């Protein structure tokens, strides 16, 4: 084990990145609307906190760009992606990539959030808590609406800085 003394901080950071790079995570896109229009970003930090009441958590790397707009939004949508949505994941993960254009299937909900209509599972959320943790913002959010279609899709995960799909080939038992 490496201790957290100042001389080891960089070493711990590198080991931490390597360890979590090996830990697969689900992939989501979080969207909101501000005075300039729709915004969104890809997140691999979304996790379930409680089922009753329905609460999820996520973090944003910094308070700039789309992350700042989502942090300030009253409500936002968390789209849980399938492997069939990998191109959306890549688009929303790429700085400066065009989003919400004519070639992307989306619509504005009556409540104002941009909905990516090709995504099977979507949660409409409102922030409960927001805390600064180093350079990141950490959120808990209550789920105020949920929608899903009957097609379960193929799970999409982020592992070792790449997108992967899960399927029958990945069963261990």
Short mmCIF file of N, CA and C in Angstrom, two decimals:
data_model
loop_
_atom_site.label_atom_id
_atom_site.label_comp_id
_atom_site.label_asym_id
_atom_site.label_seq_id
_atom_site.Cartn_x
_atom_site.Cartn_y
_atom_site.Cartn_z
N UNK A 1 0.85 -1.18 0.00
CA UNK A 1 0.00 0.00 0.00
C UNK A 1 0.89 1.24 0.00
N UNK A 2 0.45 2.26 -0.75
CA UNK A 2 1.15 3.53 -0.78
C UNK A 2 0.40 4.51 0.10
N UNK A 3 1.10 5.18 1.04
CA UNK A 3 0.41 6.11 1.93
C UNK A 3 0.15 7.43 1.21
N UNK A 4 -0.70 8.27 1.82
CA UNK A 4 -1.15 9.51 1.20
C UNK A 4 -0.31 10.72 1.57
N UNK A 5 0.94 10.53 1.94
CA UNK A 5 1.80 11.67 2.26
C UNK A 5 2.03 12.51 1.01
N UNK A 6 2.35 13.80 1.16
CA UNK A 6 2.51 14.69 -0.01
C UNK A 6 3.47 14.15 -1.06
N UNK A 7 4.56 13.49 -0.65
CA UNK A 7 5.52 12.99 -1.63
C UNK A 7 4.97 11.80 -2.42
N UNK A 8 3.92 11.16 -1.92
CA UNK A 8 3.32 10.01 -2.62
C UNK A 8 2.03 10.35 -3.35
N UNK A 9 1.57 11.59 -3.27
CA UNK A 9 0.27 11.96 -3.82
C UNK A 9 0.17 11.66 -5.32
N UNK A 10 1.21 11.99 -6.10
CA UNK A 10 1.17 11.72 -7.53
C UNK A 10 1.15 10.22 -7.80
N UNK A 11 1.91 9.46 -7.05
CA UNK A 11 1.91 8.01 -7.20
C UNK A 11 0.53 7.45 -6.90
N UNK A 12 -0.10 7.91 -5.82
CA UNK A 12 -1.44 7.43 -5.49
C UNK A 12 -2.43 7.79 -6.59
N UNK A 13 -2.32 8.99 -7.12
CA UNK A 13 -3.21 9.42 -8.20
C UNK A 13 -3.07 8.50 -9.42
N UNK A 14 -1.85 8.18 -9.79
CA UNK A 14 -1.63 7.29 -10.94
C UNK A 14 -2.17 5.89 -10.67
N UNK A 15 -1.92 5.37 -9.48
CA UNK A 15 -2.42 4.04 -9.12
C UNK A 15 -3.95 4.05 -9.09
N UNK A 16 -4.54 5.10 -8.53
CA UNK A 16 -5.99 5.25 -8.48
C UNK A 16 -6.59 5.22 -9.88
N UNK A 17 -6.01 5.99 -10.82
CA UNK A 17 -6.51 6.01 -12.20
C UNK A 17 -6.42 4.63 -12.83
N UNK A 18 -5.31 3.95 -12.60
CA UNK A 18 -5.14 2.60 -13.16
C UNK A 18 -6.16 1.63 -12.58
N UNK A 19 -6.37 1.69 -11.27
CA UNK A 19 -7.32 0.79 -10.62
C UNK A 19 -8.73 1.04 -11.14
N UNK A 20 -9.17 2.31 -11.18
CA UNK A 20 -10.52 2.58 -11.66
C UNK A 20 -10.65 2.43 -13.17
N UNK A 21 -9.55 2.53 -13.90
CA UNK A 21 -9.59 2.23 -15.33
C UNK A 21 -9.89 0.78 -15.59
N UNK A 22 -9.56 -0.06 -14.63
CA UNK A 22 -9.82 -1.49 -14.75
C UNK A 22 -11.19 -1.88 -14.19
N UNK A 23 -11.88 -0.93 -13.59
CA UNK A 23 -13.19 -1.17 -12.98
C UNK A 23 -14.28 -0.68 -13.95
N UNK A 24 -15.00 -1.58 -14.63
CA UNK A 24 -15.98 -1.13 -15.62
C UNK A 24 -17.13 -0.35 -14.99
N UNK A 25 -17.67 0.57 -15.75
CA UNK A 25 -18.78 1.39 -15.29
C UNK A 25 -19.82 1.50 -16.39
N UNK A 26 -21.08 1.62 -15.98
CA UNK A 26 -22.15 1.87 -16.94
C UNK A 26 -21.95 3.24 -17.58
N UNK A 27 -22.64 3.47 -18.68
CA UNK A 27 -22.48 4.72 -19.43
C UNK A 27 -23.83 5.41 -19.52
N UNK A 28 -23.82 6.71 -19.28
CA UNK A 28 -25.04 7.52 -19.35
C UNK A 28 -24.74 8.83 -20.06
N UNK A 29 -25.79 9.46 -20.53
CA UNK A 29 -25.70 10.84 -21.02
C UNK A 29 -26.66 11.65 -20.17
N UNK A 30 -26.17 12.77 -19.64
CA UNK A 30 -27.00 13.66 -18.85
C UNK A 30 -27.27 14.90 -19.69
N UNK A 31 -28.56 15.26 -19.83
CA UNK A 31 -28.93 16.41 -20.64
C UNK A 31 -29.77 17.39 -19.83
N UNK A 32 -29.65 18.64 -20.21
CA UNK A 32 -30.43 19.72 -19.58
C UNK A 32 -30.58 20.84 -20.60
N UNK A 33 -31.34 21.84 -20.22
CA UNK A 33 -31.50 23.02 -21.06
C UNK A 33 -31.17 24.24 -20.24
N UNK A 34 -30.46 25.18 -20.85
CA UNK A 34 -30.22 26.47 -20.21
C UNK A 34 -30.70 27.56 -21.16
N UNK A 35 -30.39 28.81 -20.84
CA UNK A 35 -30.86 29.93 -21.65
C UNK A 35 -30.33 29.90 -23.08
N UNK A 36 -29.24 29.17 -23.32
CA UNK A 36 -28.66 29.09 -24.66
C UNK A 36 -29.15 27.88 -25.44
N UNK A 37 -29.87 26.95 -24.78
CA UNK A 37 -30.38 25.77 -25.46
C UNK A 37 -29.97 24.49 -24.76
N UNK A 38 -30.08 23.35 -25.48
CA UNK A 38 -29.79 22.05 -24.85
C UNK A 38 -28.29 21.83 -24.67
N UNK A 39 -27.95 21.14 -23.58
CA UNK A 39 -26.57 20.75 -23.29
C UNK A 39 -26.56 19.30 -22.84
N UNK A 40 -25.41 18.65 -22.97
CA UNK A 40 -25.32 17.27 -22.51
C UNK A 40 -23.89 16.79 -22.47
N UNK A 41 -23.68 15.73 -21.71
CA UNK A 41 -22.35 15.13 -21.59
C UNK A 41 -22.48 13.65 -21.27
N UNK A 42 -21.44 12.90 -21.60
CA UNK A 42 -21.36 11.49 -21.27
C UNK A 42 -20.79 11.34 -19.87
N UNK A 43 -21.38 10.45 -19.08
CA UNK A 43 -20.92 10.21 -17.71
C UNK A 43 -20.83 8.72 -17.45
N UNK A 44 -19.76 8.32 -16.78
CA UNK A 44 -19.64 6.91 -16.37
C UNK A 44 -19.66 6.80 -14.85
N UNK A 45 -20.11 7.86 -14.19
CA UNK A 45 -20.12 7.87 -12.73
C UNK A 45 -21.51 7.69 -12.13
N UNK A 46 -22.53 7.46 -12.95
CA UNK A 46 -23.89 7.35 -12.44
C UNK A 46 -24.06 6.03 -11.69
N UNK A 47 -24.66 6.11 -10.50
CA UNK A 47 -24.91 4.90 -9.73
C UNK A 47 -26.21 5.02 -8.95
N UNK A 48 -26.80 3.88 -8.66
CA UNK A 48 -28.01 3.81 -7.86
C UNK A 48 -27.63 3.99 -6.39
N UNK A 49 -28.37 4.83 -5.69
CA UNK A 49 -28.15 5.01 -4.26
C UNK A 49 -29.28 4.39 -3.46
N UNK A 50 -30.52 4.61 -3.89
CA UNK A 50 -31.69 4.10 -3.18
C UNK A 50 -32.80 3.82 -4.18
N UNK A 51 -33.55 2.75 -3.96
CA UNK A 51 -34.69 2.45 -4.82
C UNK A 51 -35.98 3.08 -4.30
N UNK A 52 -36.11 3.24 -2.98
CA UNK A 52 -37.33 3.80 -2.41
C UNK A 52 -36.98 4.67 -1.21
N UNK A 53 -36.87 5.98 -1.42
CA UNK A 53 -37.17 6.71 -2.64
C UNK A 53 -36.06 6.53 -3.68
N UNK A 54 -36.41 6.73 -4.94
CA UNK A 54 -35.46 6.56 -6.03
C UNK A 54 -34.46 7.72 -6.03
N UNK A 55 -33.21 7.38 -5.74
CA UNK A 55 -32.13 8.38 -5.69
C UNK A 55 -30.93 7.81 -6.41
N UNK A 56 -30.28 8.64 -7.22
CA UNK A 56 -29.05 8.24 -7.89
C UNK A 56 -27.96 9.24 -7.56
N UNK A 57 -26.74 8.87 -7.88
CA UNK A 57 -25.61 9.75 -7.67
C UNK A 57 -24.75 9.80 -8.92
N UNK A 58 -24.02 10.89 -9.08
CA UNK A 58 -23.06 11.02 -10.18
C UNK A 58 -22.09 12.15 -9.85
N UNK A 59 -21.01 12.22 -10.61
CA UNK A 59 -20.08 13.32 -10.44
C UNK A 59 -19.78 13.93 -11.80
N UNK A 60 -19.42 15.19 -11.75
CA UNK A 60 -19.00 15.92 -12.95
C UNK A 60 -17.57 16.38 -12.71
N UNK A 61 -16.73 16.29 -13.73
CA UNK A 61 -15.31 16.55 -13.58
C UNK A 61 -14.99 17.98 -13.16
N UNK A 62 -15.77 18.93 -13.57
CA UNK A 62 -15.48 20.34 -13.25
C UNK A 62 -16.74 21.17 -13.45
N UNK A 63 -16.69 22.40 -13.02
CA UNK A 63 -17.83 23.31 -13.19
C UNK A 63 -17.55 24.26 -14.37
N UNK A 64 -17.48 23.66 -15.55
CA UNK A 64 -17.30 24.44 -16.78
C UNK A 64 -17.99 23.71 -17.93
N UNK A 65 -18.25 24.41 -19.01
CA UNK A 65 -18.89 23.82 -20.17
C UNK A 65 -20.26 23.25 -19.84
N UNK A 66 -20.58 22.12 -20.45
CA UNK A 66 -21.87 21.47 -20.23
C UNK A 66 -22.08 21.10 -18.76
N UNK A 67 -21.01 20.71 -18.08
CA UNK A 67 -21.12 20.33 -16.66
C UNK A 67 -21.65 21.50 -15.83
N UNK A 68 -21.20 22.70 -16.11
CA UNK A 68 -21.67 23.88 -15.36
C UNK A 68 -23.15 24.11 -15.60
N UNK A 69 -23.59 23.93 -16.83
CA UNK A 69 -25.02 24.13 -17.14
C UNK A 69 -25.88 23.06 -16.48
N UNK A 70 -25.40 21.83 -16.46
CA UNK A 70 -26.16 20.76 -15.79
C UNK A 70 -26.19 21.02 -14.29
N UNK A 71 -25.08 21.46 -13.72
CA UNK A 71 -25.02 21.74 -12.28
C UNK A 71 -26.02 22.82 -11.89
N UNK A 72 -26.29 23.76 -12.79
CA UNK A 72 -27.21 24.86 -12.49
C UNK A 72 -28.66 24.57 -12.86
N UNK A 73 -28.92 23.46 -13.55
CA UNK A 73 -30.27 23.15 -14.03
C UNK A 73 -31.18 22.75 -12.87
N UNK A 74 -32.45 23.15 -12.97
CA UNK A 74 -33.44 22.72 -11.99
C UNK A 74 -33.70 21.22 -12.11
N UNK A 75 -33.82 20.75 -13.34
CA UNK A 75 -34.04 19.33 -13.61
C UNK A 75 -33.20 18.94 -14.82
N UNK A 76 -32.95 17.64 -14.96
CA UNK A 76 -32.16 17.13 -16.08
C UNK A 76 -32.57 15.68 -16.31
N UNK A 77 -32.16 15.16 -17.46
CA UNK A 77 -32.44 13.77 -17.81
C UNK A 77 -31.16 12.96 -17.76
N UNK A 78 -31.25 11.76 -17.18
CA UNK A 78 -30.14 10.82 -17.17
C UNK A 78 -30.56 9.67 -18.08
N UNK A 79 -29.89 9.57 -19.22
CA UNK A 79 -30.16 8.53 -20.22
C UNK A 79 -29.18 7.39 -19.98
N UNK A 80 -29.67 6.20 -19.61
CA UNK A 80 -28.80 5.04 -19.38
C UNK A 80 -28.64 4.31 -20.71
N UNK A 81 -27.42 4.24 -21.21
CA UNK A 81 -27.17 3.80 -22.57
C UNK A 81 -26.98 2.30 -22.72
N UNK A 82 -27.34 1.83 -23.90
CA UNK A 82 -27.08 0.47 -24.36
C UNK A 82 -25.95 0.53 -25.38
N UNK A 83 -25.39 -0.62 -25.73
CA UNK A 83 -24.33 -0.67 -26.75
C UNK A 83 -24.82 -0.07 -28.07
N UNK A 84 -26.10 -0.18 -28.33
CA UNK A 84 -26.67 0.40 -29.56
C UNK A 84 -26.56 1.92 -29.57
N UNK A 85 -26.28 2.54 -28.43
CA UNK A 85 -26.16 3.99 -28.31
C UNK A 85 -24.70 4.46 -28.26
N UNK A 86 -23.76 3.61 -28.62
CA UNK A 86 -22.35 3.95 -28.46
C UNK A 86 -21.96 5.21 -29.24
N UNK A 87 -22.55 5.43 -30.40
CA UNK A 87 -22.20 6.65 -31.15
C UNK A 87 -22.66 7.90 -30.40
N UNK A 88 -23.82 7.83 -29.75
CA UNK A 88 -24.25 8.96 -28.90
C UNK A 88 -23.25 9.16 -27.76
N UNK A 89 -22.82 8.07 -27.13
CA UNK A 89 -21.85 8.18 -26.04
C UNK A 89 -20.58 8.87 -26.52
N UNK A 90 -20.08 8.48 -27.67
CA UNK A 90 -18.86 9.09 -28.22
C UNK A 90 -19.08 10.56 -28.54
N UNK A 91 -20.22 10.89 -29.14
CA UNK A 91 -20.51 12.28 -29.49
C UNK A 91 -20.53 13.16 -28.25
N UNK A 92 -21.25 12.73 -27.22
CA UNK A 92 -21.37 13.55 -26.03
C UNK A 92 -20.11 13.54 -25.16
N UNK A 93 -19.17 12.63 -25.45
CA UNK A 93 -17.89 12.58 -24.74
C UNK A 93 -16.81 13.41 -25.43
N UNK A 94 -17.08 13.85 -26.66
CA UNK A 94 -16.09 14.57 -27.45
C UNK A 94 -16.30 16.06 -27.33
N UNK A 95 -15.29 16.75 -26.82
CA UNK A 95 -15.36 18.21 -26.66
C UNK A 95 -15.56 18.86 -28.03
N UNK A 96 -16.56 19.72 -28.11
CA UNK A 96 -16.83 20.47 -29.33
C UNK A 96 -17.61 19.72 -30.40
N UNK A 97 -17.95 18.45 -30.16
CA UNK A 97 -18.72 17.69 -31.15
C UNK A 97 -20.12 18.28 -31.26
N UNK A 98 -20.67 18.34 -32.47
CA UNK A 98 -22.03 18.86 -32.61
C UNK A 98 -23.05 17.94 -31.94
N UNK A 99 -23.91 18.55 -31.13
CA UNK A 99 -24.93 17.81 -30.39
C UNK A 99 -26.28 18.44 -30.69
N UNK A 100 -27.31 17.64 -30.60
CA UNK A 100 -28.69 18.09 -30.77
C UNK A 100 -28.93 18.68 -32.16
N UNK A 101 -28.24 18.17 -33.16
CA UNK A 101 -28.44 18.64 -34.53
C UNK A 101 -29.57 17.89 -35.21
N UNK A 102 -29.72 18.15 -36.49
CA UNK A 102 -30.78 17.52 -37.28
C UNK A 102 -30.57 16.02 -37.47
N UNK A 103 -29.32 15.54 -37.38
CA UNK A 103 -29.05 14.12 -37.59
C UNK A 103 -29.21 13.30 -36.31
N UNK A 104 -29.44 13.96 -35.18
CA UNK A 104 -29.61 13.28 -33.90
C UNK A 104 -31.10 13.23 -33.57
N UNK A 105 -31.59 12.07 -33.15
CA UNK A 105 -33.00 11.93 -32.79
C UNK A 105 -33.23 12.42 -31.36
N UNK A 106 -33.85 13.57 -31.25
CA UNK A 106 -34.12 14.14 -29.93
C UNK A 106 -35.33 15.07 -30.03
N UNK A 107 -35.89 15.36 -28.87
CA UNK A 107 -37.01 16.29 -28.79
C UNK A 107 -36.96 16.97 -27.42
N UNK A 108 -37.63 18.08 -27.32
CA UNK A 108 -37.71 18.78 -26.05
C UNK A 108 -38.99 18.34 -25.34
N UNK A 109 -38.84 17.87 -24.11
CA UNK A 109 -40.01 17.48 -23.32
C UNK A 109 -40.83 18.71 -22.93
N UNK A 110 -42.11 18.54 -22.61
CA UNK A 110 -42.91 19.68 -22.15
C UNK A 110 -42.31 20.35 -20.91
N UNK A 111 -41.51 19.61 -20.14
CA UNK A 111 -40.86 20.16 -18.95
C UNK A 111 -39.55 20.89 -19.29
N UNK A 112 -39.13 20.85 -20.57
CA UNK A 112 -37.99 21.62 -21.03
C UNK A 112 -36.70 20.87 -21.27
N UNK A 113 -36.56 19.63 -20.78
CA UNK A 113 -35.30 18.91 -20.96
C UNK A 113 -35.22 18.28 -22.34
N UNK A 114 -34.00 18.18 -22.90
CA UNK A 114 -33.82 17.49 -24.19
C UNK A 114 -33.77 15.98 -23.99
N UNK A 115 -34.66 15.26 -24.67
CA UNK A 115 -34.76 13.81 -24.59
C UNK A 115 -34.12 13.19 -25.83
N UNK A 116 -33.17 12.29 -25.64
CA UNK A 116 -32.58 11.53 -26.74
C UNK A 116 -33.50 10.34 -26.98
N UNK A 117 -34.26 10.39 -28.07
CA UNK A 117 -35.36 9.46 -28.27
C UNK A 117 -34.92 8.04 -28.64
N UNK A 118 -33.65 7.82 -28.96
CA UNK A 118 -33.16 6.47 -29.27
C UNK A 118 -32.66 5.72 -28.04
N UNK A 119 -32.79 6.31 -26.86
CA UNK A 119 -32.31 5.68 -25.64
C UNK A 119 -33.49 5.02 -24.93
N UNK A 120 -33.31 3.78 -24.49
CA UNK A 120 -34.39 2.97 -23.94
C UNK A 120 -34.78 3.28 -22.51
N UNK A 121 -33.85 3.77 -21.70
CA UNK A 121 -34.14 4.02 -20.28
C UNK A 121 -33.69 5.43 -19.92
N UNK A 122 -34.65 6.22 -19.40
CA UNK A 122 -34.38 7.62 -19.09
C UNK A 122 -34.99 7.97 -17.73
N UNK A 123 -34.24 8.70 -16.94
CA UNK A 123 -34.70 9.16 -15.63
C UNK A 123 -34.68 10.69 -15.60
N UNK A 124 -35.79 11.28 -15.20
CA UNK A 124 -35.84 12.74 -15.02
C UNK A 124 -35.54 13.01 -13.56
N UNK A 125 -34.58 13.90 -13.30
CA UNK A 125 -34.06 14.08 -11.95
C UNK A 125 -34.00 15.53 -11.53
N UNK A 126 -33.95 15.70 -10.20
CA UNK A 126 -33.75 17.00 -9.57
C UNK A 126 -32.67 16.81 -8.50
N UNK A 127 -31.72 17.74 -8.43
CA UNK A 127 -30.62 17.62 -7.48
C UNK A 127 -31.11 17.73 -6.05
N UNK A 128 -30.64 16.80 -5.22
CA UNK A 128 -30.87 16.85 -3.78
C UNK A 128 -29.69 17.54 -3.09
N UNK A 129 -28.47 17.06 -3.43
CA UNK A 129 -27.26 17.65 -2.86
C UNK A 129 -26.21 17.80 -3.94
N UNK A 130 -25.33 18.76 -3.72
CA UNK A 130 -24.22 19.01 -4.62
C UNK A 130 -23.04 19.40 -3.73
N UNK A 131 -21.92 18.70 -3.86
CA UNK A 131 -20.77 18.98 -3.01
C UNK A 131 -19.50 19.02 -3.86
N UNK A 132 -18.63 19.94 -3.51
CA UNK A 132 -17.32 20.01 -4.15
C UNK A 132 -16.43 18.93 -3.54
N UNK A 133 -15.77 18.14 -4.36
CA UNK A 133 -14.85 17.10 -3.90
C UNK A 133 -13.60 17.21 -4.77
N UNK A 134 -12.60 17.92 -4.31
CA UNK A 134 -11.44 18.19 -5.15
C UNK A 134 -11.90 19.00 -6.35
N UNK A 135 -11.51 18.63 -7.56
CA UNK A 135 -11.95 19.38 -8.74
C UNK A 135 -13.34 18.96 -9.24
N UNK A 136 -13.94 17.96 -8.63
CA UNK A 136 -15.22 17.42 -9.09
C UNK A 136 -16.39 17.95 -8.27
N UNK A 137 -17.56 17.87 -8.88
CA UNK A 137 -18.83 18.12 -8.19
C UNK A 137 -19.52 16.76 -8.05
N UNK A 138 -19.97 16.45 -6.84
CA UNK A 138 -20.65 15.18 -6.58
C UNK A 138 -22.11 15.48 -6.26
N UNK A 139 -23.01 14.77 -6.93
CA UNK A 139 -24.44 15.01 -6.82
C UNK A 139 -25.17 13.80 -6.27
N UNK A 140 -26.23 14.06 -5.53
CA UNK A 140 -27.29 13.08 -5.34
C UNK A 140 -28.53 13.71 -5.96
N UNK A 141 -29.35 12.89 -6.58
CA UNK A 141 -30.51 13.41 -7.29
C UNK A 141 -31.71 12.51 -7.08
N UNK A 142 -32.87 13.13 -6.86
CA UNK A 142 -34.09 12.34 -6.75
C UNK A 142 -34.64 12.12 -8.16
N UNK A 143 -35.14 10.93 -8.39
CA UNK A 143 -35.76 10.61 -9.67
C UNK A 143 -37.23 10.99 -9.55
N UNK A 144 -37.67 11.92 -10.41
CA UNK A 144 -39.04 12.40 -10.34
C UNK A 144 -39.92 11.80 -11.44
N UNK A 145 -39.29 11.22 -12.46
CA UNK A 145 -40.01 10.48 -13.50
C UNK A 145 -39.06 9.44 -14.07
N UNK A 146 -39.60 8.33 -14.54
CA UNK A 146 -38.80 7.28 -15.16
C UNK A 146 -39.54 6.72 -16.36
N UNK A 147 -38.79 6.40 -17.42
CA UNK A 147 -39.39 5.83 -18.62
C UNK A 147 -38.46 4.76 -19.17
N UNK A 148 -39.05 3.69 -19.70
CA UNK A 148 -38.28 2.63 -20.33
C UNK A 148 -39.15 1.98 -21.40
N UNK A 149 -38.47 1.38 -22.38
CA UNK A 149 -39.23 0.58 -23.33
C UNK A 149 -38.96 -0.89 -23.03
N UNK A 150 -39.64 -1.77 -23.70
CA UNK A 150 -39.56 -3.20 -23.39
C UNK A 150 -38.31 -3.88 -23.93
N UNK A 151 -37.57 -3.22 -24.83
CA UNK A 151 -36.35 -3.81 -25.39
C UNK A 151 -35.21 -3.59 -24.40
N UNK A 152 -34.66 -4.67 -23.82
CA UNK A 152 -33.62 -4.48 -22.82
C UNK A 152 -32.30 -3.99 -23.40
N UNK A 153 -32.06 -4.13 -24.70
CA UNK A 153 -30.81 -3.68 -25.30
C UNK A 153 -29.63 -4.51 -24.81
N UNK A 154 -28.46 -4.14 -25.29
CA UNK A 154 -27.20 -4.79 -24.92
C UNK A 154 -26.45 -3.84 -24.00
N UNK A 155 -26.09 -4.25 -22.79
CA UNK A 155 -25.43 -3.33 -21.86
C UNK A 155 -24.14 -2.73 -22.43
N UNK A 156 -23.93 -1.46 -22.14
CA UNK A 156 -22.73 -0.73 -22.55
C UNK A 156 -21.95 -0.37 -21.29
N UNK A 157 -20.66 -0.66 -21.30
CA UNK A 157 -19.80 -0.29 -20.18
C UNK A 157 -18.56 0.43 -20.70
N UNK A 158 -17.96 1.20 -19.80
CA UNK A 158 -16.71 1.89 -20.09
C UNK A 158 -15.63 1.21 -19.26
N UNK A 159 -14.58 0.73 -19.95
CA UNK A 159 -13.52 -0.03 -19.28
C UNK A 159 -12.20 0.24 -19.99
N UNK A 160 -11.18 0.61 -19.22
CA UNK A 160 -9.85 0.89 -19.77
C UNK A 160 -9.90 1.91 -20.91
N UNK A 161 -10.65 2.96 -20.66
CA UNK A 161 -10.76 4.12 -21.57
C UNK A 161 -11.38 3.75 -22.94
N UNK A 162 -12.26 2.72 -22.94
CA UNK A 162 -12.94 2.32 -24.18
C UNK A 162 -14.33 1.80 -23.84
N UNK A 163 -15.23 1.88 -24.81
CA UNK A 163 -16.58 1.36 -24.66
C UNK A 163 -16.60 -0.13 -25.02
N UNK A 164 -17.38 -0.90 -24.26
CA UNK A 164 -17.52 -2.34 -24.48
C UNK A 164 -18.99 -2.72 -24.32
N UNK A 165 -19.40 -3.79 -25.02
CA UNK A 165 -20.74 -4.31 -24.82
C UNK A 165 -20.65 -5.61 -24.03
N UNK A 166 -21.69 -5.89 -23.28
CA UNK A 166 -21.78 -7.15 -22.55
C UNK A 166 -22.83 -8.02 -23.23
N UNK A 167 -22.60 -9.30 -23.21
CA UNK A 167 -23.55 -10.22 -23.82
C UNK A 167 -23.32 -11.63 -23.32
N UNK A 168 -23.91 -12.59 -24.01
CA UNK A 168 -23.76 -13.99 -23.60
C UNK A 168 -22.30 -14.41 -23.49
N UNK A 169 -21.44 -13.84 -24.34
CA UNK A 169 -20.02 -14.19 -24.32
C UNK A 169 -19.34 -13.78 -23.01
N UNK A 170 -19.96 -12.86 -22.26
CA UNK A 170 -19.30 -12.36 -21.05
C UNK A 170 -19.80 -13.02 -19.77
N UNK A 171 -20.75 -13.96 -19.87
CA UNK A 171 -21.22 -14.67 -18.67
C UNK A 171 -20.10 -15.50 -18.08
N UNK A 172 -19.99 -15.49 -16.76
CA UNK A 172 -18.96 -16.30 -16.10
C UNK A 172 -19.57 -17.59 -15.56
N UNK A 173 -20.76 -17.51 -15.04
CA UNK A 173 -21.38 -18.69 -14.43
C UNK A 173 -22.22 -19.43 -15.44
#
